[in-house]
Short mmCIF file of C-alpha atoms in Angstrom, two decimals:
data_model
loop_
_atom_site.label_atom_id
_atom_site.label_comp_id
_atom_site.label_asym_id
_atom_site.label_seq_id
_atom_site.Cartn_x
_atom_site.Cartn_y
_atom_site.Cartn_z
CA UNK A 126 -58.71 -19.52 -19.30
CA UNK A 127 -61.73 -16.63 -18.95
CA UNK A 128 -60.41 -13.46 -20.13
CA UNK A 129 -62.47 -11.80 -19.13
CA UNK A 130 -64.78 -10.16 -22.30
CA UNK A 131 -67.91 -11.45 -20.99
CA UNK A 132 -70.22 -8.10 -21.58
CA UNK A 133 -67.97 -5.93 -23.73
CA UNK A 134 -68.98 -5.29 -27.47
CA UNK A 135 -66.69 -5.45 -30.36
CA UNK A 136 -66.30 -4.05 -33.85
CA UNK A 137 -64.04 -6.44 -36.32
CA UNK A 138 -63.57 -4.36 -39.68
CA UNK A 139 -63.07 -7.22 -42.74
CA UNK A 140 -64.52 -10.02 -40.79
CA UNK A 141 -66.89 -11.90 -43.59
CA UNK A 142 -64.03 -14.39 -43.86
CA UNK A 143 -60.31 -15.24 -43.26
CA UNK A 144 -58.60 -13.63 -40.08
CA UNK A 145 -61.30 -11.65 -39.45
CA UNK A 146 -63.83 -13.71 -39.09
CA UNK A 147 -61.87 -15.94 -36.93
CA UNK A 148 -60.83 -12.79 -34.91
CA UNK A 149 -64.96 -12.03 -34.68
CA UNK A 150 -65.35 -15.64 -33.99
CA UNK A 151 -62.71 -15.80 -31.09
CA UNK A 152 -64.16 -13.08 -29.02
CA UNK A 153 -67.46 -14.49 -29.65
CA UNK A 154 -66.61 -17.33 -27.86
CA UNK A 155 -64.59 -15.42 -24.74
CA UNK A 156 -68.53 -13.88 -24.48
CA UNK A 157 -67.97 -10.50 -26.24
CA UNK A 158 -70.78 -9.56 -28.42
CA UNK A 159 -69.56 -8.79 -32.11
CA UNK A 160 -70.56 -6.52 -34.60
CA UNK A 161 -69.01 -8.39 -38.14
CA UNK A 162 -67.97 -6.16 -40.93
CA UNK A 163 -67.75 -6.41 -44.51
CA UNK A 164 -68.83 -5.67 -47.95
CA UNK A 165 -70.59 -8.83 -49.39
CA UNK A 166 -74.27 -8.94 -47.25
CA UNK A 167 -74.39 -12.73 -47.57
CA UNK A 168 -70.89 -14.09 -46.45
CA UNK A 169 -70.89 -11.58 -43.59
CA UNK A 170 -74.38 -12.98 -42.51
CA UNK A 171 -73.17 -16.01 -42.90
CA UNK A 172 -70.34 -15.39 -40.10
CA UNK A 173 -72.93 -13.92 -38.13
CA UNK A 174 -75.22 -16.68 -37.92
CA UNK A 175 -72.12 -18.71 -37.09
CA UNK A 176 -71.20 -16.91 -34.82
CA UNK A 177 -75.23 -17.22 -33.00
CA UNK A 178 -75.32 -20.60 -33.28
CA UNK A 179 -72.55 -21.14 -31.59
CA UNK A 180 -74.52 -19.25 -28.72
CA UNK A 181 -72.57 -15.75 -29.40
CA UNK A 182 -74.38 -12.43 -29.76
CA UNK A 183 -73.22 -11.01 -33.39
CA UNK A 184 -74.91 -8.65 -35.67
CA UNK A 185 -73.92 -7.43 -39.35
CA UNK A 186 -72.81 -3.73 -40.79
CA UNK A 187 -71.80 -3.18 -44.02
CA UNK A 188 -69.80 -0.48 -45.70
CA UNK A 189 -66.69 0.01 -47.54
CA UNK A 190 -64.10 1.65 -45.47
CA UNK A 191 -62.20 3.32 -47.85
CA UNK A 192 -64.57 5.88 -48.87
CA UNK A 193 -65.21 8.79 -46.10
CA UNK A 194 -68.81 8.62 -46.43
CA UNK A 195 -69.58 4.33 -46.34
CA UNK A 196 -67.04 4.52 -43.37
CA UNK A 197 -68.85 7.09 -41.18
CA UNK A 198 -71.78 5.27 -41.71
CA UNK A 199 -70.26 2.06 -40.39
CA UNK A 200 -68.42 3.97 -37.30
CA UNK A 201 -71.59 5.50 -36.80
CA UNK A 202 -73.20 2.28 -36.44
CA UNK A 203 -70.56 1.00 -33.82
CA UNK A 204 -70.56 4.34 -32.00
CA UNK A 205 -74.33 3.40 -31.38
CA UNK A 206 -73.33 -0.38 -30.69
CA UNK A 207 -70.97 1.48 -27.82
CA UNK A 208 -68.20 -0.54 -29.31
CA UNK A 209 -65.58 -0.73 -26.54
CA UNK A 210 -63.13 -3.05 -28.61
CA UNK A 211 -61.64 -2.22 -32.01
CA UNK A 212 -60.18 -4.11 -34.19
CA UNK A 213 -59.15 -3.13 -37.79
CA UNK A 214 -58.50 -5.49 -39.74
CA UNK A 215 -59.36 -4.58 -43.35
CA UNK A 216 -56.05 -4.10 -45.40
CA UNK A 217 -56.34 -4.88 -49.63
CA UNK A 218 -52.92 -5.70 -50.67
CA UNK A 219 -51.94 -6.01 -54.45
CA UNK A 220 -49.09 -7.66 -55.68
CA UNK A 221 -46.41 -4.38 -56.95
CA UNK A 222 -42.95 -4.35 -57.51
CA UNK A 223 -40.85 -1.10 -57.33
CA UNK A 224 -40.76 -1.07 -61.59
CA UNK A 225 -44.89 -1.80 -61.57
CA UNK A 226 -46.51 -0.29 -58.45
CA UNK A 227 -48.09 3.32 -59.68
CA UNK A 228 -48.30 6.43 -57.59
CA UNK A 229 -51.66 5.43 -57.49
CA UNK A 230 -51.69 2.73 -55.94
CA UNK A 231 -49.01 3.73 -52.99
CA UNK A 232 -52.35 6.09 -52.30
CA UNK A 233 -54.88 3.28 -52.50
CA UNK A 234 -52.49 0.94 -50.13
CA UNK A 235 -52.33 4.06 -47.81
CA UNK A 236 -56.24 4.39 -48.06
CA UNK A 237 -56.69 0.92 -47.79
CA UNK A 238 -54.98 0.35 -44.60
CA UNK A 239 -53.96 3.84 -43.04
CA UNK A 240 -56.82 6.18 -43.59
CA UNK A 241 -59.55 3.56 -43.08
CA UNK A 242 -58.64 2.60 -39.60
CA UNK A 243 -57.83 6.12 -38.80
CA UNK A 244 -61.43 6.86 -40.01
CA UNK A 245 -63.02 4.70 -37.59
CA UNK A 246 -60.24 5.47 -34.65
CA UNK A 247 -61.11 8.91 -34.32
CA UNK A 248 -65.03 8.20 -33.96
CA UNK A 249 -64.71 5.29 -31.49
CA UNK A 250 -61.70 5.87 -29.48
CA UNK A 251 -63.09 8.99 -27.86
CA UNK A 252 -66.51 7.87 -26.04
CA UNK A 253 -64.33 4.87 -24.99
CA UNK A 254 -61.83 7.55 -23.43
CA UNK A 255 -64.67 8.99 -22.16
CA UNK A 256 -65.93 5.62 -20.65
CA UNK A 257 -62.74 4.68 -19.37
CA UNK A 258 -61.96 1.74 -20.90
CA UNK A 259 -61.40 0.44 -24.93
CA UNK A 260 -58.99 -1.47 -26.83
CA UNK A 261 -57.72 -0.55 -30.06
CA UNK A 262 -56.22 -3.42 -32.37
CA UNK A 263 -54.70 -2.80 -35.58
CA UNK A 264 -53.76 -5.86 -37.66
CA UNK A 265 -50.04 -5.07 -39.30
CA UNK A 266 -47.69 -7.73 -41.02
CA UNK A 267 -44.54 -8.88 -40.88
CA UNK A 268 -43.89 -6.70 -43.75
CA UNK A 269 -43.77 -3.99 -41.84
CA UNK A 270 -40.85 -4.45 -40.33
CA UNK A 271 -38.95 -6.91 -43.58
CA UNK A 272 -40.48 -5.14 -46.21
CA UNK A 273 -41.53 -7.67 -49.72
CA UNK A 274 -39.93 -6.79 -52.74
CA UNK A 275 -43.58 -8.31 -54.53
CA UNK A 276 -45.70 -5.75 -51.87
CA UNK A 277 -43.59 -2.78 -51.43
CA UNK A 278 -46.77 0.19 -51.61
CA UNK A 279 -48.46 -2.50 -48.98
CA UNK A 280 -45.18 -3.20 -46.72
CA UNK A 281 -44.55 1.11 -46.33
CA UNK A 282 -49.05 1.39 -45.32
CA UNK A 283 -48.10 -1.59 -42.66
CA UNK A 284 -45.16 -0.33 -41.06
CA UNK A 285 -47.35 3.00 -41.10
CA UNK A 286 -50.20 1.57 -39.24
CA UNK A 287 -47.43 0.25 -36.76
CA UNK A 288 -46.12 3.88 -36.54
CA UNK A 289 -49.81 5.37 -35.91
CA UNK A 290 -50.94 2.76 -33.59
CA UNK A 291 -47.51 3.48 -31.04
CA UNK A 292 -48.40 7.55 -31.64
CA UNK A 293 -52.21 7.12 -30.56
CA UNK A 294 -51.07 4.45 -27.73
CA UNK A 295 -49.39 7.86 -26.51
CA UNK A 296 -52.34 9.58 -27.40
CA UNK A 297 -54.10 7.87 -24.99
CA UNK A 298 -51.80 7.90 -22.15
CA UNK A 299 -53.69 7.42 -18.85
CA UNK A 300 -57.43 6.69 -20.32
CA UNK A 301 -57.74 3.15 -19.71
CA UNK A 302 -57.66 3.03 -23.65
CA UNK A 303 -54.72 0.56 -24.79
CA UNK A 304 -53.68 0.58 -28.92
CA UNK A 305 -52.01 -1.89 -30.31
CA UNK A 306 -50.68 -3.85 -33.09
CA UNK A 307 -50.99 -7.77 -33.91
CA UNK A 308 -48.33 -8.43 -37.29
CA UNK A 309 -49.13 -11.64 -38.59
CA UNK A 310 -46.52 -13.86 -40.64
CA UNK A 311 -46.92 -15.99 -43.49
CA UNK A 312 -51.03 -17.29 -42.58
CA UNK A 313 -53.18 -20.15 -44.43
CA UNK A 314 -55.82 -17.91 -45.30
CA UNK A 315 -58.26 -18.95 -48.63
CA UNK A 316 -56.97 -16.09 -50.20
CA UNK A 317 -53.54 -16.69 -49.70
CA UNK A 318 -53.91 -20.49 -50.83
CA UNK A 319 -55.95 -19.41 -54.28
CA UNK A 320 -52.90 -16.85 -54.46
CA UNK A 321 -50.10 -19.49 -54.75
CA UNK A 322 -52.29 -22.48 -56.66
CA UNK A 323 -53.10 -19.22 -58.82
CA UNK A 324 -49.16 -19.08 -59.07
CA UNK A 325 -47.80 -22.41 -59.65
CA UNK A 326 -50.73 -23.28 -62.22
CA UNK A 327 -49.25 -20.14 -64.20
CA UNK A 328 -46.08 -21.49 -64.13
CA UNK A 329 -47.20 -25.01 -64.85
CA UNK A 330 -46.03 -26.25 -61.61
CA UNK A 331 -48.58 -28.92 -58.99
CA UNK A 332 -50.58 -26.70 -57.62
CA UNK A 333 -52.71 -28.92 -55.22
CA UNK A 334 -52.22 -27.84 -51.52
CA UNK A 335 -50.87 -30.87 -50.28
CA UNK A 336 -47.90 -30.12 -52.09
CA UNK A 337 -47.21 -26.76 -51.86
CA UNK A 338 -47.50 -25.75 -48.57
CA UNK A 339 -44.26 -27.84 -47.48
CA UNK A 340 -42.62 -25.68 -50.58
CA UNK A 341 -44.11 -22.83 -49.61
CA UNK A 342 -42.57 -22.99 -45.93
CA UNK A 343 -38.88 -24.19 -47.04
CA UNK A 344 -38.86 -20.99 -49.73
CA UNK A 345 -40.80 -18.40 -49.00
CA UNK A 346 -41.70 -18.62 -45.04
CA UNK A 347 -38.83 -20.49 -43.03
CA UNK A 348 -39.30 -20.18 -39.78
CA UNK A 349 -37.90 -21.48 -36.35
CA UNK A 350 -41.35 -22.68 -35.19
CA UNK A 351 -41.81 -25.15 -38.54
CA UNK A 352 -44.93 -24.50 -39.58
CA UNK A 353 -47.16 -21.51 -41.43
CA UNK A 354 -49.85 -19.66 -39.76
CA UNK A 355 -53.26 -20.00 -38.62
CA UNK A 356 -56.38 -17.79 -38.67
CA UNK A 357 -56.72 -18.86 -35.05
CA UNK A 358 -52.72 -18.38 -34.09
CA UNK A 359 -54.32 -14.31 -35.08
CA UNK A 360 -57.24 -14.32 -33.34
CA UNK A 361 -55.69 -15.94 -29.98
CA UNK A 362 -53.32 -13.09 -29.87
CA UNK A 363 -56.11 -10.08 -30.96
CA UNK A 364 -58.33 -11.88 -28.29
CA UNK A 365 -56.14 -11.46 -25.60
CA UNK A 366 -54.74 -7.99 -26.50
CA UNK A 367 -58.91 -7.03 -26.09
CA UNK A 368 -59.00 -8.61 -22.89
CA UNK A 369 -58.51 -6.80 -19.51
CA UNK A 370 -55.36 -9.29 -19.24
CA UNK A 371 -53.70 -7.11 -21.31
CA UNK A 372 -54.17 -3.46 -19.49
CA UNK A 373 -50.54 -3.24 -19.56
CA UNK A 374 -49.88 -3.65 -22.94
CA UNK A 375 -49.83 -1.17 -24.82
CA UNK A 376 -48.22 0.32 -28.05
CA UNK A 377 -46.65 -2.60 -29.34
CA UNK A 378 -46.25 -4.93 -32.46
CA UNK A 379 -46.72 -8.34 -31.05
CA UNK A 380 -45.28 -10.32 -34.44
CA UNK A 381 -47.11 -13.53 -34.67
CA UNK A 382 -44.74 -14.86 -37.29
CA UNK A 383 -43.35 -18.15 -36.46
CA UNK A 384 -40.34 -16.21 -35.64
CA UNK A 385 -39.69 -15.41 -39.10
CA UNK A 386 -38.90 -11.56 -38.32
CA UNK A 387 -35.43 -10.90 -37.58
CA UNK A 388 -34.84 -9.11 -34.60
CA UNK A 389 -33.19 -5.62 -35.77
#
Protein backbone atom coordinates (compact mmCIF):
# COMPACT_ATOMS: atom_id res chain seq x y z
CA UNK A 1 0.00 0.00 0.00
CA UNK A 2 1.24 3.46 -0.92
CA UNK A 3 0.81 5.67 2.16
CA UNK A 4 1.28 8.83 0.13
CA UNK A 5 4.28 10.06 2.11
CA UNK A 6 6.62 10.65 -0.81
CA UNK A 7 8.04 14.15 -0.63
CA UNK A 8 7.19 14.65 3.04
CA UNK A 9 9.89 15.47 5.57
CA UNK A 10 10.02 14.09 9.09
CA UNK A 11 11.88 14.52 12.35
CA UNK A 12 11.91 11.42 14.54
CA UNK A 13 13.37 12.10 17.96
CA UNK A 14 15.53 9.49 19.70
CA UNK A 15 15.86 7.63 16.40
CA UNK A 16 19.46 6.50 16.78
CA UNK A 17 18.18 3.11 17.89
CA UNK A 18 15.19 1.09 19.05
CA UNK A 19 11.65 2.13 18.20
CA UNK A 20 12.78 5.51 16.88
CA UNK A 21 15.16 3.94 14.36
CA UNK A 22 12.41 1.59 13.20
CA UNK A 23 10.00 4.50 12.74
CA UNK A 24 12.62 6.49 10.83
CA UNK A 25 13.34 3.52 8.58
CA UNK A 26 9.67 2.87 7.87
CA UNK A 27 8.96 6.52 7.03
CA UNK A 28 11.98 6.58 4.73
CA UNK A 29 10.81 3.40 3.02
CA UNK A 30 7.52 5.19 2.33
CA UNK A 31 9.40 8.00 0.57
CA UNK A 32 9.67 10.43 3.44
CA UNK A 33 12.95 12.29 3.96
CA UNK A 34 13.97 11.75 7.59
CA UNK A 35 15.93 13.83 10.06
CA UNK A 36 17.46 11.27 12.40
CA UNK A 37 17.89 12.60 15.93
CA UNK A 38 19.95 11.40 18.85
CA UNK A 39 22.64 12.34 21.33
CA UNK A 40 25.25 9.85 20.10
CA UNK A 41 26.71 10.97 16.78
CA UNK A 42 28.02 7.62 15.52
CA UNK A 43 24.78 5.80 16.34
CA UNK A 44 22.59 8.43 14.67
CA UNK A 45 24.89 8.50 11.65
CA UNK A 46 24.71 4.71 11.36
CA UNK A 47 20.90 4.87 11.18
CA UNK A 48 21.01 7.64 8.56
CA UNK A 49 23.62 5.73 6.56
CA UNK A 50 21.40 2.66 6.62
CA UNK A 51 18.47 4.66 5.28
CA UNK A 52 20.58 6.14 2.51
CA UNK A 53 21.99 2.72 1.63
CA UNK A 54 18.39 1.54 1.13
CA UNK A 55 17.71 4.41 -1.26
CA UNK A 56 16.13 6.81 1.21
CA UNK A 57 16.98 10.37 2.17
CA UNK A 58 18.26 11.10 5.67
CA UNK A 59 20.26 13.63 7.63
CA UNK A 60 21.32 13.81 11.27
CA UNK A 61 20.64 16.31 14.04
CA UNK A 62 22.08 15.93 17.52
CA UNK A 63 20.95 17.40 20.80
CA UNK A 64 19.66 16.69 24.31
CA UNK A 65 15.97 17.58 24.29
CA UNK A 66 15.82 17.82 28.08
CA UNK A 67 17.56 21.21 27.94
CA UNK A 68 16.08 24.38 26.47
CA UNK A 69 19.17 25.48 24.53
CA UNK A 70 19.96 22.15 22.86
CA UNK A 71 16.29 21.48 22.10
CA UNK A 72 15.99 24.93 20.50
CA UNK A 73 18.92 24.09 18.21
CA UNK A 74 17.27 20.82 17.16
CA UNK A 75 13.98 22.61 16.57
CA UNK A 76 15.68 25.30 14.50
CA UNK A 77 17.36 22.70 12.30
CA UNK A 78 14.07 20.89 11.82
CA UNK A 79 12.31 24.14 11.02
CA UNK A 80 14.92 25.01 8.39
CA UNK A 81 14.38 21.51 6.98
CA UNK A 82 10.63 22.30 6.68
CA UNK A 83 9.59 19.28 8.70
CA UNK A 84 5.91 18.47 8.31
CA UNK A 85 5.89 15.18 10.27
CA UNK A 86 7.10 15.28 13.88
CA UNK A 87 7.41 12.02 15.81
CA UNK A 88 8.20 12.69 19.47
CA UNK A 89 9.69 9.36 20.44
CA UNK A 90 12.18 10.53 23.09
CA UNK A 91 11.03 9.28 26.47
CA UNK A 92 13.58 8.20 29.09
CA UNK A 93 12.56 5.95 31.95
CA UNK A 94 14.09 4.66 35.16
CA UNK A 95 12.51 2.06 37.41
CA UNK A 96 11.04 3.68 40.53
CA UNK A 97 8.19 2.68 42.80
CA UNK A 98 6.32 4.92 45.21
CA UNK A 99 8.88 4.25 47.94
CA UNK A 100 11.94 5.10 45.84
CA UNK A 101 10.77 7.86 43.49
CA UNK A 102 12.03 11.21 44.76
CA UNK A 103 10.44 14.52 43.73
CA UNK A 104 13.42 15.11 41.44
CA UNK A 105 12.66 11.79 39.68
CA UNK A 106 9.11 12.94 38.96
CA UNK A 107 10.45 16.19 37.56
CA UNK A 108 12.96 14.34 35.39
CA UNK A 109 10.25 12.04 34.04
CA UNK A 110 8.02 14.99 33.15
CA UNK A 111 10.88 16.90 31.56
CA UNK A 112 12.14 13.96 29.51
CA UNK A 113 8.76 12.71 28.32
CA UNK A 114 6.49 15.76 28.26
CA UNK A 115 8.45 18.99 28.15
CA UNK A 116 10.94 17.61 25.60
CA UNK A 117 8.02 17.11 23.20
CA UNK A 118 6.51 20.50 24.00
CA UNK A 119 9.79 22.24 23.21
CA UNK A 120 9.63 20.94 19.64
CA UNK A 121 5.88 21.26 19.15
CA UNK A 122 5.93 24.95 20.04
CA UNK A 123 8.42 25.62 17.23
CA UNK A 124 7.31 23.17 14.56
CA UNK A 125 3.51 23.18 14.82
CA UNK A 126 2.97 26.83 13.75
CA UNK A 127 4.71 26.43 10.36
CA UNK A 128 2.74 23.23 9.73
CA UNK A 129 -0.45 25.15 10.40
CA UNK A 130 0.61 27.94 8.08
CA UNK A 131 1.27 25.41 5.31
CA UNK A 132 -2.06 23.72 5.98
CA UNK A 133 -0.72 20.20 6.53
CA UNK A 134 1.18 18.37 9.23
CA UNK A 135 1.33 15.35 11.49
CA UNK A 136 2.40 15.31 15.13
CA UNK A 137 2.76 11.84 16.63
CA UNK A 138 3.69 11.49 20.28
CA UNK A 139 4.86 8.12 21.56
CA UNK A 140 3.09 7.21 24.77
CA UNK A 141 2.93 3.90 26.60
CA UNK A 142 0.43 1.37 27.86
CA UNK A 143 1.54 2.69 31.25
CA UNK A 144 -0.50 5.83 30.55
CA UNK A 145 -3.72 3.94 31.21
CA UNK A 146 -2.42 1.03 33.33
CA UNK A 147 0.24 2.58 35.61
CA UNK A 148 3.21 0.32 36.24
CA UNK A 149 4.07 -0.08 39.93
CA UNK A 150 7.80 -0.16 39.15
CA UNK A 151 7.64 2.96 36.92
CA UNK A 152 5.30 5.30 38.74
CA UNK A 153 6.85 8.58 37.61
CA UNK A 154 7.20 7.39 33.99
CA UNK A 155 3.60 6.15 33.96
CA UNK A 156 2.30 9.53 35.12
CA UNK A 157 4.41 11.35 32.54
CA UNK A 158 3.08 9.16 29.72
CA UNK A 159 -0.48 9.86 30.89
CA UNK A 160 0.36 13.55 30.53
CA UNK A 161 1.60 12.88 26.97
CA UNK A 162 -1.79 11.41 26.04
CA UNK A 163 -3.58 14.34 27.65
CA UNK A 164 -1.47 17.02 25.96
CA UNK A 165 -1.94 15.33 22.58
CA UNK A 166 -5.72 15.50 22.88
CA UNK A 167 -5.48 19.16 23.84
CA UNK A 168 -3.11 19.85 20.96
CA UNK A 169 -5.47 18.25 18.44
CA UNK A 170 -8.22 20.58 19.59
CA UNK A 171 -5.87 23.57 19.49
CA UNK A 172 -4.99 22.77 15.87
CA UNK A 173 -8.60 22.11 14.83
CA UNK A 174 -9.32 22.87 11.18
CA UNK A 175 -5.69 23.53 10.33
CA UNK A 176 -4.88 20.34 8.41
CA UNK A 177 -2.49 19.34 11.19
CA UNK A 178 -3.38 16.29 13.27
CA UNK A 179 -1.99 15.18 16.63
CA UNK A 180 -2.16 11.59 17.83
CA UNK A 181 -0.49 9.30 20.34
CA UNK A 182 0.88 5.82 19.68
CA UNK A 183 1.14 3.85 22.91
CA UNK A 184 3.33 0.74 22.73
CA UNK A 185 2.84 -2.27 24.93
CA UNK A 186 5.75 -4.52 25.81
CA UNK A 187 8.09 -4.10 22.86
CA UNK A 188 11.23 -6.17 22.36
CA UNK A 189 14.04 -3.64 22.00
CA UNK A 190 17.71 -4.06 22.80
CA UNK A 191 17.24 -2.00 25.97
CA UNK A 192 14.24 -4.05 27.08
CA UNK A 193 16.13 -7.30 26.54
CA UNK A 194 19.08 -6.04 28.58
CA UNK A 195 16.79 -4.97 31.42
CA UNK A 196 15.21 -8.40 31.75
CA UNK A 197 18.48 -10.27 31.19
CA UNK A 198 20.24 -8.21 33.86
CA UNK A 199 17.35 -8.69 36.27
CA UNK A 200 17.37 -12.46 35.74
CA UNK A 201 21.14 -12.65 36.18
CA UNK A 202 20.94 -10.67 39.43
CA UNK A 203 18.30 -13.09 40.71
CA UNK A 204 20.36 -16.13 39.70
CA UNK A 205 17.84 -17.23 37.07
CA UNK A 206 18.55 -18.31 33.46
CA UNK A 207 19.31 -15.15 31.52
CA UNK A 208 19.24 -16.24 27.87
CA UNK A 209 16.58 -14.47 25.84
CA UNK A 210 15.18 -17.72 24.40
CA UNK A 211 14.36 -18.81 27.95
CA UNK A 212 13.23 -15.42 29.17
CA UNK A 213 10.86 -14.44 26.36
CA UNK A 214 8.11 -17.01 27.05
CA UNK A 215 8.36 -16.26 30.78
CA UNK A 216 7.97 -12.53 30.15
CA UNK A 217 4.99 -13.15 27.90
CA UNK A 218 3.29 -15.41 30.48
CA UNK A 219 4.10 -13.49 33.65
CA UNK A 220 4.71 -9.87 32.67
CA UNK A 221 2.82 -9.29 29.46
CA UNK A 222 0.03 -11.83 28.85
CA UNK A 223 -2.10 -10.51 25.99
CA UNK A 224 -4.73 -11.73 23.52
CA UNK A 225 -2.28 -11.56 20.61
CA UNK A 226 -0.07 -14.16 22.27
CA UNK A 227 3.29 -12.51 21.62
CA UNK A 228 5.48 -9.60 22.56
CA UNK A 229 5.52 -6.54 20.34
CA UNK A 230 8.24 -5.56 17.90
CA UNK A 231 9.70 -2.23 16.88
CA UNK A 232 8.16 -2.75 13.44
CA UNK A 233 4.69 -2.94 14.99
CA UNK A 234 5.09 0.59 16.32
CA UNK A 235 6.74 1.86 13.13
CA UNK A 236 3.81 0.64 11.03
CA UNK A 237 1.29 2.41 13.25
CA UNK A 238 3.29 5.64 13.28
CA UNK A 239 3.73 5.61 9.51
CA UNK A 240 0.00 5.20 8.96
CA UNK A 241 -0.85 8.06 11.33
CA UNK A 242 1.76 10.20 9.56
CA UNK A 243 0.16 9.59 6.19
CA UNK A 244 -2.58 11.47 4.34
CA UNK A 245 -4.70 8.32 4.72
CA UNK A 246 -5.09 9.11 8.42
CA UNK A 247 -6.37 12.64 7.94
CA UNK A 248 -9.65 11.90 9.76
CA UNK A 249 -7.88 10.37 12.78
CA UNK A 250 -7.16 13.07 15.32
CA UNK A 251 -6.59 13.29 19.05
CA UNK A 252 -6.56 9.54 19.65
CA UNK A 253 -4.39 7.26 21.74
CA UNK A 254 -3.65 4.29 19.48
CA UNK A 255 -2.67 1.44 21.78
CA UNK A 256 -0.34 -0.98 19.97
CA UNK A 257 -0.07 -3.46 22.81
CA UNK A 258 -1.50 -6.78 21.67
CA UNK A 259 -4.64 -6.10 23.70
CA UNK A 260 -2.85 -6.08 27.07
CA UNK A 261 -4.53 -2.84 28.12
CA UNK A 262 -8.02 -3.34 29.47
CA UNK A 263 -10.67 -1.00 28.10
CA UNK A 264 -12.03 1.15 30.91
